[in-house]
Structures are given as C-alpha cells and as structure tokens.
XYZ file of C-alpha atoms in Angstrom:
434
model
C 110.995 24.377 18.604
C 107.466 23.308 18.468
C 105.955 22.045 15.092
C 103.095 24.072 13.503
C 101.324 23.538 10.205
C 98.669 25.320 8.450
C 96.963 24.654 5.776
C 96.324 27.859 2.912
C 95.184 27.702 -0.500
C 95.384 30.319 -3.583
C 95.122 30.453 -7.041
C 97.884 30.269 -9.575
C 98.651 33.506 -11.015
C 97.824 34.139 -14.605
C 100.327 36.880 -15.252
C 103.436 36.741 -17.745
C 106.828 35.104 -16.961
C 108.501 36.751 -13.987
C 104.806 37.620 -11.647
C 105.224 36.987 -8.740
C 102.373 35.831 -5.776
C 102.354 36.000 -2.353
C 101.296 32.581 -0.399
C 100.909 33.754 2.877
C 98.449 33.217 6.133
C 100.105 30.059 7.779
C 98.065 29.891 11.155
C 98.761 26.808 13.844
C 96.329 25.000 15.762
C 96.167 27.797 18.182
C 95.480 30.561 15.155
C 98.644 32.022 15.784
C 101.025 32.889 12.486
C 104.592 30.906 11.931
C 106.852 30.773 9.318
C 107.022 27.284 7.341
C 110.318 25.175 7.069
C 109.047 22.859 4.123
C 105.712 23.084 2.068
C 103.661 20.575 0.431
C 101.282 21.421 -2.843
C 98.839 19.758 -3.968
C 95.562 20.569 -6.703
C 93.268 18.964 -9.173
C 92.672 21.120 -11.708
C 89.782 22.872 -10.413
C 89.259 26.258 -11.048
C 87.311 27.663 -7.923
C 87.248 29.184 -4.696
C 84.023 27.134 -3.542
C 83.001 23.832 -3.360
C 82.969 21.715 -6.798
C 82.994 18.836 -8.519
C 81.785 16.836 -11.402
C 83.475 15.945 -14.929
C 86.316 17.371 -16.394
C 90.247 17.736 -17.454
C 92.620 16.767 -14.567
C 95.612 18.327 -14.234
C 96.802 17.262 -11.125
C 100.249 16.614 -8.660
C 102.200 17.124 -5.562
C 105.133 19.455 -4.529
C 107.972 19.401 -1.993
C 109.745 22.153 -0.899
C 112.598 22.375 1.851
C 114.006 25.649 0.510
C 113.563 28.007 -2.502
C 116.065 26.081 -4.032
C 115.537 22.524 -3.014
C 112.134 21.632 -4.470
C 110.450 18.292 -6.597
C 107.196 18.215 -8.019
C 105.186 15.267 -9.778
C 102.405 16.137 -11.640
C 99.868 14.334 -14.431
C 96.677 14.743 -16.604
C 94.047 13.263 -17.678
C 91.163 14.507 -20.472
C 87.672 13.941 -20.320
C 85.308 13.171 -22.689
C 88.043 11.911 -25.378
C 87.226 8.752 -27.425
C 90.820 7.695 -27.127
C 92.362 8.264 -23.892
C 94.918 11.204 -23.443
C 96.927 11.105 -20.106
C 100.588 12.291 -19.167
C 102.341 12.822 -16.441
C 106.158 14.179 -15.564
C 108.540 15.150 -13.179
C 110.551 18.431 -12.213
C 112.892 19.453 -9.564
C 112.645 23.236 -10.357
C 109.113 24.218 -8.994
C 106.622 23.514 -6.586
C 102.850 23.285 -9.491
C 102.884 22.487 -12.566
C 99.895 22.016 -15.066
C 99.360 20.082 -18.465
C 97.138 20.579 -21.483
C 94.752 17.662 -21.232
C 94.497 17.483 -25.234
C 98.028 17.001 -25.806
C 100.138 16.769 -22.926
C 102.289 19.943 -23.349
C 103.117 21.556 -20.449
C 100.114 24.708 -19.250
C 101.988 26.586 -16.550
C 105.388 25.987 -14.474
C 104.969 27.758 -10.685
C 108.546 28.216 -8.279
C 108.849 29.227 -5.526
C 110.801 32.963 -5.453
C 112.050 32.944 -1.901
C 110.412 32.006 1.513
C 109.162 35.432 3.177
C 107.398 35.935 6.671
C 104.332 33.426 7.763
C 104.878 31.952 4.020
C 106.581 32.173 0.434
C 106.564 34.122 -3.051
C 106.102 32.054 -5.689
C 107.002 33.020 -9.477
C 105.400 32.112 -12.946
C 108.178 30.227 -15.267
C 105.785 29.665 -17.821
C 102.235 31.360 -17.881
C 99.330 29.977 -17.065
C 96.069 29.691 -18.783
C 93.943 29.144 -16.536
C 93.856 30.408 -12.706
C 94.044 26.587 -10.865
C 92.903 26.593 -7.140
C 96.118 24.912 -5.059
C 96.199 23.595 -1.584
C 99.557 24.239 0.393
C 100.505 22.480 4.039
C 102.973 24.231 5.501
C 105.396 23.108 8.424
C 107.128 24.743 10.629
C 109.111 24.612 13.892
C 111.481 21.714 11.621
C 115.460 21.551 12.851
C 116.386 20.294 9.249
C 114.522 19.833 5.912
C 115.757 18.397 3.101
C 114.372 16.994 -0.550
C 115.523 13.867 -2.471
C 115.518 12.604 -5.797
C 116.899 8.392 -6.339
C 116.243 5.504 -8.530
C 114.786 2.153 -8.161
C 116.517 -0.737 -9.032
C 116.640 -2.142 -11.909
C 118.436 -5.995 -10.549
C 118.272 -7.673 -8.049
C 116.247 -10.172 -6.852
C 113.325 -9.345 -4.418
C 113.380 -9.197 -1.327
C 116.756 -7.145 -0.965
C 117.157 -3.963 1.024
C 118.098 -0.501 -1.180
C 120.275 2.145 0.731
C 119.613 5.819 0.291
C 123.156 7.779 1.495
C 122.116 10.994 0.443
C 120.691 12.892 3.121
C 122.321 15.397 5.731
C 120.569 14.386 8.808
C 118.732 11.094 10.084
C 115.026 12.217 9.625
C 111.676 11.291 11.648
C 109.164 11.189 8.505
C 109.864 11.105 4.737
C 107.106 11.876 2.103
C 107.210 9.333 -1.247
C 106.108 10.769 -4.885
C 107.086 9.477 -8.192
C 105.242 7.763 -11.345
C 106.572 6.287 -14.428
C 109.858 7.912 -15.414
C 111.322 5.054 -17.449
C 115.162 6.301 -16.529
C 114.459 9.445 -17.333
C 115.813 12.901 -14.724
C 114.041 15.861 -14.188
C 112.279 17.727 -16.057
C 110.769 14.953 -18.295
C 107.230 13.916 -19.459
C 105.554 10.263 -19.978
C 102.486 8.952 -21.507
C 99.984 8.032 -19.233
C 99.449 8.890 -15.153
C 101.078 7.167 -12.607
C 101.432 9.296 -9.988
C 101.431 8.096 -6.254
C 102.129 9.446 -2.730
C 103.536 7.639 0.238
C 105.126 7.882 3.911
C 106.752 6.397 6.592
C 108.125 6.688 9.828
C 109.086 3.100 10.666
C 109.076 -0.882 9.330
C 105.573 -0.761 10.731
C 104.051 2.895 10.315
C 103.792 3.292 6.773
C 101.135 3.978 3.504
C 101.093 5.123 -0.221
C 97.886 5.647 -2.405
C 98.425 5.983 -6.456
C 96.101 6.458 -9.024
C 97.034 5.082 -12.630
C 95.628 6.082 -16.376
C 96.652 4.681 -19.611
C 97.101 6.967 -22.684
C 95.625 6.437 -26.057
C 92.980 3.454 -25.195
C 89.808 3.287 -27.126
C 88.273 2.238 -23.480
C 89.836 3.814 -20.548
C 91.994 1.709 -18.517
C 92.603 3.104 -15.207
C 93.178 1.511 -11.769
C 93.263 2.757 -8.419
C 95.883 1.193 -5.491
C 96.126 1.878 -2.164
C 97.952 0.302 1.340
C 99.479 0.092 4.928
C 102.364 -2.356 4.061
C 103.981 0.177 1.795
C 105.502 3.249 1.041
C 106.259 3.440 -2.584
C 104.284 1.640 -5.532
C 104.873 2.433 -9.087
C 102.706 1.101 -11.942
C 104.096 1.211 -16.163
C 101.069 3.351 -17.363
C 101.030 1.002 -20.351
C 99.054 -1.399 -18.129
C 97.616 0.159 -15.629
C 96.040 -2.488 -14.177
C 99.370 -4.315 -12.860
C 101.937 -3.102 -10.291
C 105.755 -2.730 -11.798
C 107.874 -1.641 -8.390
C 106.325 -1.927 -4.512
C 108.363 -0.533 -1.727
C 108.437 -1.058 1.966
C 110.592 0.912 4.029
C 112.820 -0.493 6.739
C 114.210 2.391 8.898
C 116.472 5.760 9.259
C 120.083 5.599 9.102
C 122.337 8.501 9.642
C 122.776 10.230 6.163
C 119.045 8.778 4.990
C 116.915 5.588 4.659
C 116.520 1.933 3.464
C 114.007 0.507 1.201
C 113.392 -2.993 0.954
C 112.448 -4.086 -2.153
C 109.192 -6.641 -3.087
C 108.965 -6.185 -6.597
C 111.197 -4.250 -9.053
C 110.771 -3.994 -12.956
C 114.044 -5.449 -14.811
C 112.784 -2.617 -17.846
C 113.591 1.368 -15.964
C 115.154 2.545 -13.128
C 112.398 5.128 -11.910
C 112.661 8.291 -10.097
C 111.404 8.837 -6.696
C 111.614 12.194 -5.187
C 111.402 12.547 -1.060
C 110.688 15.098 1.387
C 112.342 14.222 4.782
C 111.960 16.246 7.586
C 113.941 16.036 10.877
C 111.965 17.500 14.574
C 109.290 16.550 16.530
C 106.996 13.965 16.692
C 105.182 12.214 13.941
C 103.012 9.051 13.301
C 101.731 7.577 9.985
C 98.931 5.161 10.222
C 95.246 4.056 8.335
C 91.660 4.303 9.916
C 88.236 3.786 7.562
C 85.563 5.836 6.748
C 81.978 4.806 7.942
C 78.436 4.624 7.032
C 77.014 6.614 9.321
C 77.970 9.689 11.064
C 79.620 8.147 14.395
C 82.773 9.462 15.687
C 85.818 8.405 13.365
C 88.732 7.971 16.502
C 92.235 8.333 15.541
C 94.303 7.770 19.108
C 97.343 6.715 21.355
C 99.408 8.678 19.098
C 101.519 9.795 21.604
C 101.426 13.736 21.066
C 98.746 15.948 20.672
C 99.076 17.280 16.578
C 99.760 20.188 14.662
C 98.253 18.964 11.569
C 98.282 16.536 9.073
C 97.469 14.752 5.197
C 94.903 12.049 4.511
C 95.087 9.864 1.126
C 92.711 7.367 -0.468
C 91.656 6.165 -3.184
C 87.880 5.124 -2.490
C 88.211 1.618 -1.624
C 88.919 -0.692 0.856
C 92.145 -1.623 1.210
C 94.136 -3.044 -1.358
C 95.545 -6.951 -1.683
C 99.446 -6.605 -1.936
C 99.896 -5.692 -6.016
C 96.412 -5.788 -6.527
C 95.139 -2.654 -8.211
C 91.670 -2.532 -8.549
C 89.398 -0.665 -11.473
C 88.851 3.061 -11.644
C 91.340 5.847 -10.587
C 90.516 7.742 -8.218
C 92.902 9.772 -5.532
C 91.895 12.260 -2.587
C 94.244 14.318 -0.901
C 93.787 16.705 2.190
C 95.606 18.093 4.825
C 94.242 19.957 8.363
C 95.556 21.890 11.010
C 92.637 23.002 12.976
C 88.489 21.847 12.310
C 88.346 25.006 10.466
C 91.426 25.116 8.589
C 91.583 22.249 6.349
C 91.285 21.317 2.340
C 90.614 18.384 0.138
C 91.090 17.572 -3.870
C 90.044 14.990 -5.724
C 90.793 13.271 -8.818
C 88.662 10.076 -11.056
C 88.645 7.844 -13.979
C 85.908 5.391 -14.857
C 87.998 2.383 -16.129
C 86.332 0.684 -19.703
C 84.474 4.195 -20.235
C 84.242 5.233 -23.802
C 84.311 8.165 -24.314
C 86.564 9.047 -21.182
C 84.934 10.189 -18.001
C 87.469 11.906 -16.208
C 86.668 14.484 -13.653
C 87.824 16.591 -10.190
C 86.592 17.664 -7.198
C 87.818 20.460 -4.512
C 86.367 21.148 -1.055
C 87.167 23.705 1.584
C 85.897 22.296 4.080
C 86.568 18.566 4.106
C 89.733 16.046 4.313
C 88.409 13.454 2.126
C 86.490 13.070 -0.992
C 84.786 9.459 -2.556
C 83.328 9.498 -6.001
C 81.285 7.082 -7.933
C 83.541 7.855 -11.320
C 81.362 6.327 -13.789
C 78.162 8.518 -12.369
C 80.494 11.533 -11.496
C 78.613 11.561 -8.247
C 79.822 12.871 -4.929
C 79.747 9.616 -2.311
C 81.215 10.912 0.873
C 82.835 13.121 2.790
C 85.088 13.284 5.806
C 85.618 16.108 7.976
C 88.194 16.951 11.286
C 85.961 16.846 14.056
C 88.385 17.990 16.657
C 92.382 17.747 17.457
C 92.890 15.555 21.004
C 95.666 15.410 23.095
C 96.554 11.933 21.946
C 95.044 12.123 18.434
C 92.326 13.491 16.470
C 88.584 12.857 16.019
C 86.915 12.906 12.056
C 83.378 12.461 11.218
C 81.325 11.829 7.501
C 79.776 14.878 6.478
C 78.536 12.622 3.655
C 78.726 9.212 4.638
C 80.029 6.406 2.481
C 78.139 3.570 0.884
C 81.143 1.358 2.645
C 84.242 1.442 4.786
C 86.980 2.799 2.689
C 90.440 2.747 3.357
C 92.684 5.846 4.614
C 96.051 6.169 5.065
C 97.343 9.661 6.816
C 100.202 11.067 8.546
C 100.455 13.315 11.786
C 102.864 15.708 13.233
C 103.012 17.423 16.369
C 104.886 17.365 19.827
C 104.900 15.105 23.042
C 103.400 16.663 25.566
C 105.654 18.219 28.505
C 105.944 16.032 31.259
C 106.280 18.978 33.501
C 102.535 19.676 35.110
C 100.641 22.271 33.572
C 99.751 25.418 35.557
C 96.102 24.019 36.974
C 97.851 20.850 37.702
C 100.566 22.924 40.196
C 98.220 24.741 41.896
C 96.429 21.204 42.816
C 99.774 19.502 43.293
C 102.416 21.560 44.680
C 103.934 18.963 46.537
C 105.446 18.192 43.077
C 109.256 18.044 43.792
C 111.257 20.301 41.550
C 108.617 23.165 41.386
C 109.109 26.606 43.002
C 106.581 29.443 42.866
C-alpha cells in the first residue's frame, strides 16, 4: 500500500458528555479520499476558523492515535496576563485533545476518539468543553502496522548508556516522541508548569525534537525555548525551566521496538514518554532554516517523492546541546499538498511581569515565528510545491534571521519500472510487453 496523509482541522464540540463529531475529509496529495491508519492532533488554544494571533491563554498539546483504543496525548497551559505565573501540563492515554483552565489548571474538556469510520474518525466528548478550540489533525494512511507506546526514563545509570524499549509488535520505520515532566507519575496525571516537547527519528543520524518550557507560580515568567538535530527526546523539570533534566538520542530499530541512548538523565523521576511508531513506506526526518527573503527554501535527495509531513520550531537558531535559550515559543504544522496544510503556535516572554502568554493559528502556513514580548507576528513559511525527491517551502513573511526547523516526511520510493511516457520512448526496455 501506498502512504497518504492529509491534513483536516475542526473544532471541538461543545455538547454534553457522550456528543459525538465527525472528523472527516482526509484527501492525499493527489485530492483523492483514504482512510487514516494513525492520527496526529495538535492545537493552541485558539478559537477560530481564520487566521489569528496575538495574546492570550494557551491551552495547548499533541495526540497519537493507532486505533480507537490505543491513543496518548500530552497537553499543557499557560495564562496570560497573570502577575504570578500559572502553567500546567499532564498526560493521558485515553484521548486524543485535551484542554486546561489557564487560571487554575483543572482540566476544560477531555476529546476520544469513538471509532475510526470511512476517510476519518468520530470522536466523543468525555468531559465538556467550554469553549469550541480549533484542532489540526494529520492523518496517515496506507500504514502495514501502527502502534502507540508509553515507557520511562531512567532514573540510574551513568550517561552515556543505551535504554532498550521491548515493547512493540513490529520493527518500525519512524517513531514520534512526546512527553514533559511527569515526575513518576502514569496516565492520567497533571504537573505544575509546561514542559511539553515533540521529537522523531528514523535513524542514529536522522533525528529532531523541539520543546517549549514554562514555570508555574513566578513573580517574572521564566520560560525557555529548546530545539535540535542531535536528538529525539529532551525533557526539562518545569521548576527551572531554563536547564535541561533528560536528553535523548536514538540509536536504531530492533525487532519488538527501539534503543535510546542516554546523555543526560535526572537521578530525581523516572518520566513518561509516550511514542507513535509506525511501520510502511518510506520516511526521512531532517532540519532546513528559514530565510530572510523570499528565495526558494529546498528540501531534497530524500529519496521518495512525499505524501506529507510535520515541521517544528521554536524560533531560533539551533540550539547548543542542553542549552535552552529564553522565551517559549513552539510551532507546529503539518502538509500534504500546497493547499492543504495548517500551523499553531504557542509563546512566553521569559522575565515578563505580568505574563505575556499568547497563540497563534494559520490555515495556510507550516510555520509560525513570534516576537513574544511584542506579541508580533515575525514570519511565515509556506509549502511551495511537493518534488519527486523532496519538497520546496518559501517565507510568506520572512524572518528577521535563519531559524532552525526540524520536520519529518513520509511517502514512497518511486517505481523503478518506467512510467507510461517513458515506454512509449523506450520500448526496447526488456521485461515490457504491450
């Protein structure tokens, strides 16, 4: 089977316990409709169908989902305008979105998924929402096996040493990273402060993560930002957000899963990392940087032509190895096609008092920079076209400097059987019959 993706977005019903939605118009990169194997949520907080951003209560995260039963999500918030700062984040494996009350950190809304259904899935409100949040959804399709994982870091040990995950059914080609702060704690749980990251690998050498970090109850926020190539998992202790406490690399695929070597681990909690690993195809995971102009941003020599794909950053060059640098800030989009694509954002101006916290959600983009402490928009990146051995972005809004990106394709090698134009010139080719 061929992989597809599409990218869709809705909002979150706003109905009692028990309504169910419809999340449905998965189209490829040739428009047609497919049924997804595995899902991946992500939002902001923003409450919109257009364009948007500017200052405001985060409440954002990141879903899995290889099956209406097999699910993780990772979600945080953040409140702006506070004179103390007031940010939490937690952890389930029973739903796909989850949102927080920026004042106080209770849970808003809990959304599952009800069951996957043709060209999508029906998802179902646990516990209500308030307020109708605008989600982003990449679907992917055309998988032989999906699966989702939940393990913890180690607590000894002494860096580097290599961390065997056994707990997989199948050797996978790409596995998705997202965690925070759990201090030992399983699913469902909630901690002070945000710490929630996202990373990805495919080999010892293709790999990235991106994280964005808030402490709870400062008189001055204290937020950091963190984001690199020589990773795949990074975990900061919200109670400093400013320092590192676990960093990941990954070494390769075995049979039943993976192996993580180890650079730093933090003696105090054994953390909780959830996975999505996904097994077909062809898949790449790799960095490129945004520009200050509007020149052609060339992603190539992937190998395949792709289906799709996510981009992360958080507004910066790249980082030093566990060196977070000042202000959170997090973008996360995913494409399929130029027109079919979707990007949200999320900031925190670090020593601001009161808190400037705010979000930002385009339609129409993959990437989103912010200037957190002016809650101004400072570029945008858009999908230009998909190639046959990559894909081509360009600034819509160009950046004041080159900022780092780390992303992740899927898609399938070309045949190496000629294509119909190709026989008619060349039908000397041995093996071919008319």
């Amino acid at each position: 089977m061929a992989i597809q993706m599409g990218v869709v977005s809705f909002n979150v019903p706003t109905g009692a316990v028990g309504t169910t939605q419809n999340v449905t118009g998965f189209q490829d990169k040739d428009a047609a409709n497919f049924d997804p194997n595995a899902f991946v949520f992500y939002w902001s907080g923003k409450v919109t169908d257009v364009d948007a951003l500017g200052s405001g209560d985060l409440t954002h995260g990141v879903g899995f989902a290889a099956s209406a039963t097999d699910r993780r999500v990772v979600f945080g918030h953040a409140q702006d305008g506070g004179i103390d700062s007031s940010a939490d984040n937690g952890h389930r494996a029973d739903s796909v979105v989850v949102t927080m009350v920026a004042a106080d950190g209770t849970l808003d809304g809990i959304l599952d998924i009800d069951a996957y259904i043709t060209n999508g899935c029906r998802v179902i409100v646990d516990d209500q929402f308030a307020l109708a949040h605008r989600v982003h959804v990449l679907g992917i399709g055309g998988l032989t096996n999906q699966q989702t994982l939940l393990f913890n870091t180690p607590i000894t040990g002494t860096p580097p040493f290599t961390q065997n995950i056994t707990t997989a059914n199948f050797q996978a080609d790409i596995v998705l990273f997202s965690g925070l702060w759990t201090a030992s704690v399983d699913p469902p749980a909630t901690r002070i402060g945000v710490s929630v990251f996202m990373g990805g690998a495919v080999s010892s050498t293709q790999r990235g993560v991106a994280l964005a970090a808030i402490e709870d109850a400062q008189m001055a926020d204290d937020s950091a930002a963190y984001a690199i190539s020589t990773e795949c998992i990074a975990v900061v202790n919200p109670a400093n957000a400013n320092a590192i406490a676990e960093r990941g690399d990954f070494v390769g695929f075995t049979s039943n899963g993976f192996d993580i070597s180890w650079l730093e681990i933090s003696t105090a909690a054994a953390n909780r990392v959830a996975c999505l690993l996904l097994q077909g195809g062809s898949w790449a995971v790799g960095n490129l940087v945004t520009k200050t102009d509007t020149t052609d941003i060339t992603v190539g020599s992937l190998g395949f032509e792709p289906a799709g794909g996510m981009l992360l950053s958080c507004g910066r060059a790249a980082s030093t190895a566990d060196t977070p640098t000042a202000d959170a800030e997090l973008s996360i989009g995913a494409w399929s096609a130029p027109t079919v694509r979707g990007v949200h954002s999320i900031y925190s101006d670090d020593a601001a008092d009161p808190m400037i916290v705010g979000t930002g959600v385009e339609f129409d983009e993959v990437y989103i920079n912010v200037t957190a402490a002016l809650d101004q928009l400072d570029g945008l990146m858009d999908i230009k076209s998909r190639d046959a051995n990559g894909a081509t972005f360009v600034m819509d809004d160009t950046d004041p400097s080159a900022m780092f990106v780390w992303y992740f394709m899927g898609g399938n090698i070309a045949s190496t059987f000629p294509l119909p134009s190709d026989i008619h010139q060349k039908r000397q080719w041995a093996g071919y019959r008319m």
